[in-house]
Every structure is written in structure tokens, then in C-alpha cells.
Amino acid sequence: MSDAERLARLRLIRTPHVGPVSWHQLMQRFGSGVAALEALPDLVLRGGAGKARIAPAEIAEREIECVAALGARHIFSDEDDYSPLLRAVEGAPPVIVVRGDTAMLHRPCVAIVGARNASAIACRFARQLAADLAGQGVTVVSGLARGVDTAAHVGAMGGSTVGVIASGIDIAFPPENAALQEKIASDQLLIAEQPPGTEPLARHFPSRNRIIAGLAHGTVVIEAAPKSGSLITARRAGDYGREVMAVPGSPLDPRAQGCNQLIREGATLIQTIDDVLEAIGPIDRRMVREPGRAFVAAPVAEPADGERRALVELLGPTPVAVDELVRQSGQDAAAVQLVLLELELAGRVERHAGAKISLL
């Protein structure tokens, strides 16, 4: 990939109103970041907005220089080093920043997540389970948070572990895990979606959680309160068709309520490593390693003005499935996606999980 193409792709994803879904749609339609950037002003105009606010080249250049100075690098979603499992999920990050050995992304992966205020017994179980999985050649993925996450990373350190953070690659959070984060970056693999210097804001953690779920063949939850981030990760894993596993706990412990609820809803009950290996295996090695996928330009016929208006009239503040819009409008699916892309780039619609969209 040329330097000009890498710069264009990075500018594209750093442009306001360009999210992971719209980025991939632009790349699929135009075949390259350079062509997509050139087409962006017209798309925004057709979406009903004024001038497109494209990320300046200087900003992207500084990010590339900063990432390199930190000993890290960008990996785009169609490159070979990118996780094939993560590439397969809806809304996969167009680019990730990594430090460490990306080869472990092409091995069997299991995510271990849980409560930040986990009990001592939960941390012990997480540490031992991670060590056992690492001993079997499985990469352990977690989020470098306090409690269960930290225990999982420590347990897997003798094998392979991946830390996924909600901040920039240069920001350690929580601060007490700074040494652990640096060790993972040096000896294992550290992944960030946000640019360097980004503080771990609350809105970044659900995005971090989707990466954890997307990287793994299955997710194990060890202690989680209702509505916790760990349950978001588990729900995402289920949405992606991955195995959801949970360790049961005492009904008297609020930290066990989330896990017990997951088991009631069909998650696999986990007590030993054998339960995990049975749930995720056997893994076909052909599914573990997959080459990058090149983007190929696929032009779409422009919808008529009347078709555009009819589609906008079907939208409202309540999220609706894109498939339902295609069905009710009677229009070609590719044309519907094009109109929605233009509206998103103009800042008029918002995308939601489950391929749903709403009017702002």
C-alpha cells in the first residue's frame, strides 16, 4: 500500500460523520481511500449538508509520525496482519494501532472479561483459566481493566495475551496498570482504536468492548453486575455468532447476577478449561488464518430524487433495520445503502447496533 493511500484512508476515518460502517462502504464503492476522499464533498452535498469537513492531511501525517515514534503502527482492515475474526464483524475498526506481535491474532483466541471490583476468588479463577488456556496455545484477550481483566492478562503472560484499550496507545488506564500495559506492548500485543493522546472517555469503552468480542472465538464472563461493560462484550459476542460463556456465582453476590443471567439466557456454563475448549472447538485452522481482502470499486446507479425523498420519509427518530427500509421502499439494496451513506456523511442519520439506523 502506498504512503498516499495510507494517508488518505486515515484522513477518511478521522473525518467527522465517517464511522466504521460508512468507511467500509466508501472503500467498497470507490476502491481506494484516495478516490473516496475525492468523492466525499459531492456525497455530503447530496446528503443535504454544505461543505465537507475532511480531516486535514497535516493531522493524519502527525498521527502517523507519532505512532511510529511510539514504536507502534497502523493496520488497516484489509491487511494481512489484521485479525480475520475481527474483520468479519459488522462495524469492524477500519484501522487499529498496535504494538507487539500480531501473529497471535491468527491463533485461537478467547476473551476473558469481568468485574473491576472482582472478588479474590474470581481473580484467582481468571488467572488460572488464562494460564491454562495460554498453555494450550490459545491467545487470551481482555481489556486491561482492574479486577478480572488484570488477572487474565497476568495469568496468560507465559503464553500469549492481547490487551485492548479504550484510549490512545500511549495512555495507560487505569494508572496502576501502566507497567502491565507496557509489558504487554513489549512482549505480547497491545491494540488501540483511538489516535495517540486520546483519553479513555466513557463513550470509547463500548467500542473497545466490541473489539474484544470481535477478536475472539468466544467470550468468558467471570463476575459481572447487571448492565456492566462485561455484559456489553458478551452481547456483542452473541451478535457476532461467537460462543458466550459464563462462570456461575452465588445468587447473594450482586457481582454474580450478570453471569447467572447469561447462563439463564443460554450461555455455556464454565467451570474448567475443558468446558471452554469444548465450547469453542474444534477450530478449523483454515478459519484462523485468512489473507487480507482488497477493496474493489463497485459503482452504484444513482437513485432518482423521488426515490431519495421516499426513503427519507421512511426514516424517523426510532431506529429501523436497513433491511426493513429496503423492503418497504421497494428499492435496490445497494441504492438504499448509498442514500443512507450520503445522509450519514451529512450528519443527518445515526447508525445503531444490529444494522439499524435513525434520523437525527
PDB file of N, CA, C and O in Angstrom, residues 233-276:
ATOM      1  N   THR A 233     -19.888  -6.689  26.258  1.00  0.00           N
ATOM      2  CA  THR A 233     -18.968  -7.522  25.486  1.00  0.00           C
ATOM      3  C   THR A 233     -19.606  -8.863  25.156  1.00  0.00           C
ATOM      4  O   THR A 233     -19.515  -9.352  24.016  1.00  0.00           O
ATOM      5  N   ALA A 234     -20.267  -9.461  26.147  1.00  0.00           N
ATOM      6  CA  ALA A 234     -20.912 -10.753  25.920  1.00  0.00           C
ATOM      7  C   ALA A 234     -22.030 -10.646  24.892  1.00  0.00           C
ATOM      8  O   ALA A 234     -22.174 -11.519  24.023  1.00  0.00           O
ATOM      9  N   ARG A 235     -22.824  -9.580  24.968  1.00  0.00           N
ATOM     10  CA  ARG A 235     -23.911  -9.398  23.994  1.00  0.00           C
ATOM     11  C   ARG A 235     -23.348  -9.237  22.592  1.00  0.00           C
ATOM     12  O   ARG A 235     -23.890  -9.775  21.621  1.00  0.00           O
ATOM     13  N   ARG A 236     -22.271  -8.480  22.475  1.00  0.00           N
ATOM     14  CA  ARG A 236     -21.644  -8.309  21.168  1.00  0.00           C
ATOM     15  C   ARG A 236     -21.144  -9.651  20.635  1.00  0.00           C
ATOM     16  O   ARG A 236     -21.301  -9.952  19.445  1.00  0.00           O
ATOM     17  N   ALA A 237     -20.537 -10.453  21.500  1.00  0.00           N
ATOM     18  CA  ALA A 237     -20.065 -11.770  21.074  1.00  0.00           C
ATOM     19  C   ALA A 237     -21.219 -12.597  20.527  1.00  0.00           C
ATOM     20  O   ALA A 237     -21.093 -13.264  19.492  1.00  0.00           O
ATOM     21  N   GLY A 238     -22.358 -12.558  21.222  1.00  0.00           N
ATOM     22  CA  GLY A 238     -23.529 -13.285  20.741  1.00  0.00           C
ATOM     23  C   GLY A 238     -24.026 -12.752  19.416  1.00  0.00           C
ATOM     24  O   GLY A 238     -24.394 -13.520  18.519  1.00  0.00           O
ATOM     25  N   ASP A 239     -24.016 -11.416  19.258  1.00  0.00           N
ATOM     26  CA  ASP A 239     -24.433 -10.812  17.988  1.00  0.00           C
ATOM     27  C   ASP A 239     -23.531 -11.261  16.843  1.00  0.00           C
ATOM     28  O   ASP A 239     -23.982 -11.381  15.702  1.00  0.00           O
ATOM     29  N   TYR A 240     -22.257 -11.477  17.139  1.00  0.00           N
ATOM     30  CA  TYR A 240     -21.291 -11.865  16.110  1.00  0.00           C
ATOM     31  C   TYR A 240     -21.301 -13.374  15.833  1.00  0.00           C
ATOM     32  O   TYR A 240     -20.526 -13.853  15.007  1.00  0.00           O
ATOM     33  N   GLY A 241     -22.154 -14.099  16.532  1.00  0.00           N
ATOM     34  CA  GLY A 241     -22.205 -15.544  16.334  1.00  0.00           C
ATOM     35  C   GLY A 241     -21.083 -16.280  17.034  1.00  0.00           C
ATOM     36  O   GLY A 241     -20.774 -17.431  16.685  1.00  0.00           O
ATOM     37  N   ARG A 242     -20.472 -15.652  18.026  1.00  0.00           N
ATOM     38  CA  ARG A 242     -19.395 -16.279  18.779  1.00  0.00           C
ATOM     39  C   ARG A 242     -19.951 -16.920  20.051  1.00  0.00           C
ATOM     40  O   ARG A 242     -21.050 -16.599  20.501  1.00  0.00           O
ATOM     41  N   GLU A 243     -19.176 -17.799  20.635  1.00  0.00           N
ATOM     42  CA  GLU A 243     -19.609 -18.508  21.843  1.00  0.00           C
ATOM     43  C   GLU A 243     -19.606 -17.554  23.043  1.00  0.00           C
ATOM     44  O   GLU A 243     -18.650 -16.800  23.256  1.00  0.00           O
ATOM     45  N   VAL A 244     -20.688 -17.586  23.826  1.00  0.00           N
ATOM     46  CA  VAL A 244     -20.780 -16.809  25.060  1.00  0.00           C
ATOM     47  C   VAL A 244     -20.746 -17.777  26.229  1.00  0.00           C
ATOM     48  O   VAL A 244     -21.553 -18.708  26.296  1.00  0.00           O
ATOM     49  N   MET A 245     -19.813 -17.568  27.146  1.00  0.00           N
ATOM     50  CA  MET A 245     -19.615 -18.458  28.286  1.00  0.00           C
ATOM     51  C   MET A 245     -19.614 -17.651  29.578  1.00  0.00           C
ATOM     52  O   MET A 245     -19.198 -16.495  29.574  1.00  0.00           O
ATOM     53  N   ALA A 246     -20.057 -18.247  30.659  1.00  0.00           N
ATOM     54  CA  ALA A 246     -20.132 -17.531  31.933  1.00  0.00           C
ATOM     55  C   ALA A 246     -19.849 -18.473  33.090  1.00  0.00           C
ATOM     56  O   ALA A 246     -20.200 -19.659  33.048  1.00  0.00           O
ATOM     57  N   VAL A 247     -19.215 -17.927  34.108  1.00  0.00           N
ATOM     58  CA  VAL A 247     -18.920 -18.680  35.331  1.00  0.00           C
ATOM     59  C   VAL A 247     -20.008 -18.378  36.351  1.00  0.00           C
ATOM     60  O   VAL A 247     -20.240 -17.207  36.684  1.00  0.00           O
ATOM     61  N   PRO A 248     -20.719 -19.382  36.844  1.00  0.00           N
ATOM     62  CA  PRO A 248     -21.814 -19.120  37.787  1.00  0.00           C
ATOM     63  C   PRO A 248     -21.293 -18.635  39.133  1.00  0.00           C
ATOM     64  O   PRO A 248     -20.136 -18.872  39.506  1.00  0.00           O
ATOM     65  N   GLY A 249     -22.142 -17.943  39.877  1.00  0.00           N
ATOM     66  CA  GLY A 249     -21.759 -17.456  41.197  1.00  0.00           C
ATOM     67  C   GLY A 249     -22.933 -17.489  42.150  1.00  0.00           C
ATOM     68  O   GLY A 249     -24.061 -17.837  41.778  1.00  0.00           O
ATOM     69  N   SER A 250     -22.671 -17.089  43.372  1.00  0.00           N
ATOM     70  CA  SER A 250     -23.712 -17.095  44.406  1.00  0.00           C
ATOM     71  C   SER A 250     -24.795 -16.077  44.086  1.00  0.00           C
ATOM     72  O   SER A 250     -24.494 -14.927  43.738  1.00  0.00           O
ATOM     73  N   PRO A 251     -26.056 -16.459  44.211  1.00  0.00           N
ATOM     74  CA  PRO A 251     -27.149 -15.500  43.993  1.00  0.00           C
ATOM     75  C   PRO A 251     -27.151 -14.376  45.028  1.00  0.00           C
ATOM     76  O   PRO A 251     -27.835 -13.370  44.850  1.00  0.00           O
ATOM     77  N   LEU A 252     -26.400 -14.530  46.110  1.00  0.00           N
ATOM     78  CA  LEU A 252     -26.313 -13.497  47.133  1.00  0.00           C
ATOM     79  C   LEU A 252     -25.277 -12.433  46.792  1.00  0.00           C
ATOM     80  O   LEU A 252     -25.210 -11.399  47.470  1.00  0.00           O
ATOM     81  N   ASP A 253     -24.466 -12.683  45.777  1.00  0.00           N
ATOM     82  CA  ASP A 253     -23.411 -11.748  45.384  1.00  0.00           C
ATOM     83  C   ASP A 253     -23.867 -10.963  44.150  1.00  0.00           C
ATOM     84  O   ASP A 253     -24.065 -11.548  43.087  1.00  0.00           O
ATOM     85  N   PRO A 254     -24.060  -9.640  44.266  1.00  0.00           N
ATOM     86  CA  PRO A 254     -24.509  -8.845  43.104  1.00  0.00           C
ATOM     87  C   PRO A 254     -23.570  -8.976  41.906  1.00  0.00           C
ATOM     88  O   PRO A 254     -24.013  -8.843  40.762  1.00  0.00           O
ATOM     89  N   ARG A 255     -22.295  -9.259  42.167  1.00  0.00           N
ATOM     90  CA  ARG A 255     -21.337  -9.387  41.069  1.00  0.00           C
ATOM     91  C   ARG A 255     -21.559 -10.647  40.248  1.00  0.00           C
ATOM     92  O   ARG A 255     -21.001 -10.773  39.152  1.00  0.00           O
ATOM     93  N   ALA A 256     -22.360 -11.569  40.762  1.00  0.00           N
ATOM     94  CA  ALA A 256     -22.637 -12.807  40.026  1.00  0.00           C
ATOM     95  C   ALA A 256     -23.939 -12.744  39.235  1.00  0.00           C
ATOM     96  O   ALA A 256     -24.218 -13.637  38.432  1.00  0.00           O
ATOM     97  N   GLN A 257     -24.730 -11.695  39.442  1.00  0.00           N
ATOM     98  CA  GLN A 257     -26.052 -11.644  38.818  1.00  0.00           C
ATOM     99  C   GLN A 257     -25.963 -11.632  37.294  1.00  0.00           C
ATOM    100  O   GLN A 257     -26.757 -12.274  36.605  1.00  0.00           O
ATOM    101  N   GLY A 258     -25.005 -10.900  36.759  1.00  0.00           N
ATOM    102  CA  GLY A 258     -24.874 -10.831  35.304  1.00  0.00           C
ATOM    103  C   GLY A 258     -24.536 -12.174  34.693  1.00  0.00           C
ATOM    104  O   GLY A 258     -25.110 -12.576  33.669  1.00  0.00           O
ATOM    105  N   CYS A 259     -23.591 -12.892  35.306  1.00  0.00           N
ATOM    106  CA  CYS A 259     -23.201 -14.215  34.804  1.00  0.00           C
ATOM    107  C   CYS A 259     -24.354 -15.202  34.905  1.00  0.00           C
ATOM    108  O   CYS A 259     -24.616 -15.967  33.963  1.00  0.00           O
ATOM    109  N   ASN A 260     -25.021 -15.195  36.034  1.00  0.00           N
ATOM    110  CA  ASN A 260     -26.140 -16.120  36.209  1.00  0.00           C
ATOM    111  C   ASN A 260     -27.247 -15.834  35.200  1.00  0.00           C
ATOM    112  O   ASN A 260     -27.883 -16.754  34.678  1.00  0.00           O
ATOM    113  N   GLN A 261     -27.475 -14.543  34.898  1.00  0.00           N
ATOM    114  CA  GLN A 261     -28.480 -14.184  33.912  1.00  0.00           C
ATOM    115  C   GLN A 261     -28.062 -14.665  32.524  1.00  0.00           C
ATOM    116  O   GLN A 261     -28.895 -15.160  31.745  1.00  0.00           O
ATOM    117  N   LEU A 262     -26.782 -14.535  32.174  1.00  0.00           N
ATOM    118  CA  LEU A 262     -26.302 -15.020  30.879  1.00  0.00           C
ATOM    119  C   LEU A 262     -26.535 -16.527  30.737  1.00  0.00           C
ATOM    120  O   LEU A 262     -26.949 -17.009  29.682  1.00  0.00           O
ATOM    121  N   ILE A 263     -26.288 -17.269  31.811  1.00  0.00           N
ATOM    122  CA  ILE A 263     -26.496 -18.726  31.778  1.00  0.00           C
ATOM    123  C   ILE A 263     -27.971 -19.037  31.585  1.00  0.00           C
ATOM    124  O   ILE A 263     -28.343 -19.947  30.826  1.00  0.00           O
ATOM    125  N   ARG A 264     -28.846 -18.294  32.268  1.00  0.00           N
ATOM    126  CA  ARG A 264     -30.286 -18.488  32.083  1.00  0.00           C
ATOM    127  C   ARG A 264     -30.693 -18.250  30.632  1.00  0.00           C
ATOM    128  O   ARG A 264     -31.620 -18.885  30.121  1.00  0.00           O
ATOM    129  N   GLU A 265     -29.991 -17.323  29.963  1.00  0.00           N
ATOM    130  CA  GLU A 265     -30.332 -16.978  28.583  1.00  0.00           C
ATOM    131  C   GLU A 265     -29.654 -17.879  27.560  1.00  0.00           C
ATOM    132  O   GLU A 265     -29.821 -17.674  26.359  1.00  0.00           O
ATOM    133  N   GLY A 266     -28.882 -18.856  28.048  1.00  0.00           N
ATOM    134  CA  GLY A 266     -28.303 -19.824  27.111  1.00  0.00           C
ATOM    135  C   GLY A 266     -26.802 -19.836  27.011  1.00  0.00           C
ATOM    136  O   GLY A 266     -26.244 -20.616  26.219  1.00  0.00           O
ATOM    137  N   ALA A 267     -26.108 -18.996  27.771  1.00  0.00           N
ATOM    138  CA  ALA A 267     -24.651 -19.028  27.747  1.00  0.00           C
ATOM    139  C   ALA A 267     -24.149 -20.352  28.313  1.00  0.00           C
ATOM    140  O   ALA A 267     -24.794 -20.976  29.159  1.00  0.00           O
ATOM    141  N   THR A 268     -22.980 -20.785  27.846  1.00  0.00           N
ATOM    142  CA  THR A 268     -22.386 -22.029  28.320  1.00  0.00           C
ATOM    143  C   THR A 268     -21.810 -21.844  29.717  1.00  0.00           C
ATOM    144  O   THR A 268     -21.053 -20.896  29.962  1.00  0.00           O
ATOM    145  N   LEU A 269     -22.168 -22.743  30.618  1.00  0.00           N
ATOM    146  CA  LEU A 269     -21.656 -22.683  31.989  1.00  0.00           C
ATOM    147  C   LEU A 269     -20.214 -23.184  32.004  1.00  0.00           C
ATOM    148  O   LEU A 269     -19.919 -24.271  31.497  1.00  0.00           O
ATOM    149  N   ILE A 270     -19.322 -22.410  32.591  1.00  0.00           N
ATOM    150  CA  ILE A 270     -17.892 -22.722  32.599  1.00  0.00           C
ATOM    151  C   ILE A 270     -17.414 -23.001  34.019  1.00  0.00           C
ATOM    152  O   ILE A 270     -17.649 -22.207  34.936  1.00  0.00           O
ATOM    153  N   GLN A 271     -16.720 -24.142  34.177  1.00  0.00           N
ATOM    154  CA  GLN A 271     -16.099 -24.464  35.460  1.00  0.00           C
ATOM    155  C   GLN A 271     -14.607 -24.785  35.313  1.00  0.00           C
ATOM    156  O   GLN A 271     -13.836 -24.583  36.246  1.00  0.00           O
ATOM    157  N   THR A 272     -14.208 -25.283  34.137  1.00  0.00           N
ATOM    158  CA  THR A 272     -12.809 -25.650  33.906  1.00  0.00           C
ATOM    159  C   THR A 272     -12.409 -25.264  32.487  1.00  0.00           C
ATOM    160  O   THR A 272     -13.253 -24.915  31.650  1.00  0.00           O
ATOM    161  N   ILE A 273     -11.135 -25.379  32.192  1.00  0.00           N
ATOM    162  CA  ILE A 273     -10.650 -25.109  30.838  1.00  0.00           C
ATOM    163  C   ILE A 273     -11.261 -26.076  29.831  1.00  0.00           C
ATOM    164  O   ILE A 273     -11.498 -25.712  28.677  1.00  0.00           O
ATOM    165  N   ASP A 274     -11.547 -27.281  30.271  1.00  0.00           N
ATOM    166  CA  ASP A 274     -12.153 -28.257  29.357  1.00  0.00           C
ATOM    167  C   ASP A 274     -13.497 -27.766  28.839  1.00  0.00           C
ATOM    168  O   ASP A 274     -13.855 -28.005  27.678  1.00  0.00           O
ATOM    169  N   ASP A 275     -14.251 -27.071  29.699  1.00  0.00           N
ATOM    170  CA  ASP A 275     -15.539 -26.530  29.271  1.00  0.00           C
ATOM    171  C   ASP A 275     -15.344 -25.476  28.179  1.00  0.00           C
ATOM    172  O   ASP A 275     -16.112 -25.417  27.218  1.00  0.00           O
ATOM    173  N   VAL A 276     -14.299 -24.659  28.320  1.00  0.00           N
ATOM    174  CA  VAL A 276     -14.026 -23.606  27.334  1.00  0.00           C
ATOM    175  C   VAL A 276     -13.606 -24.229  26.011  1.00  0.00           C
ATOM    176  O   VAL A 276     -14.113 -23.869  24.939  1.00  0.00           O
TER     177      VAL A 276
END
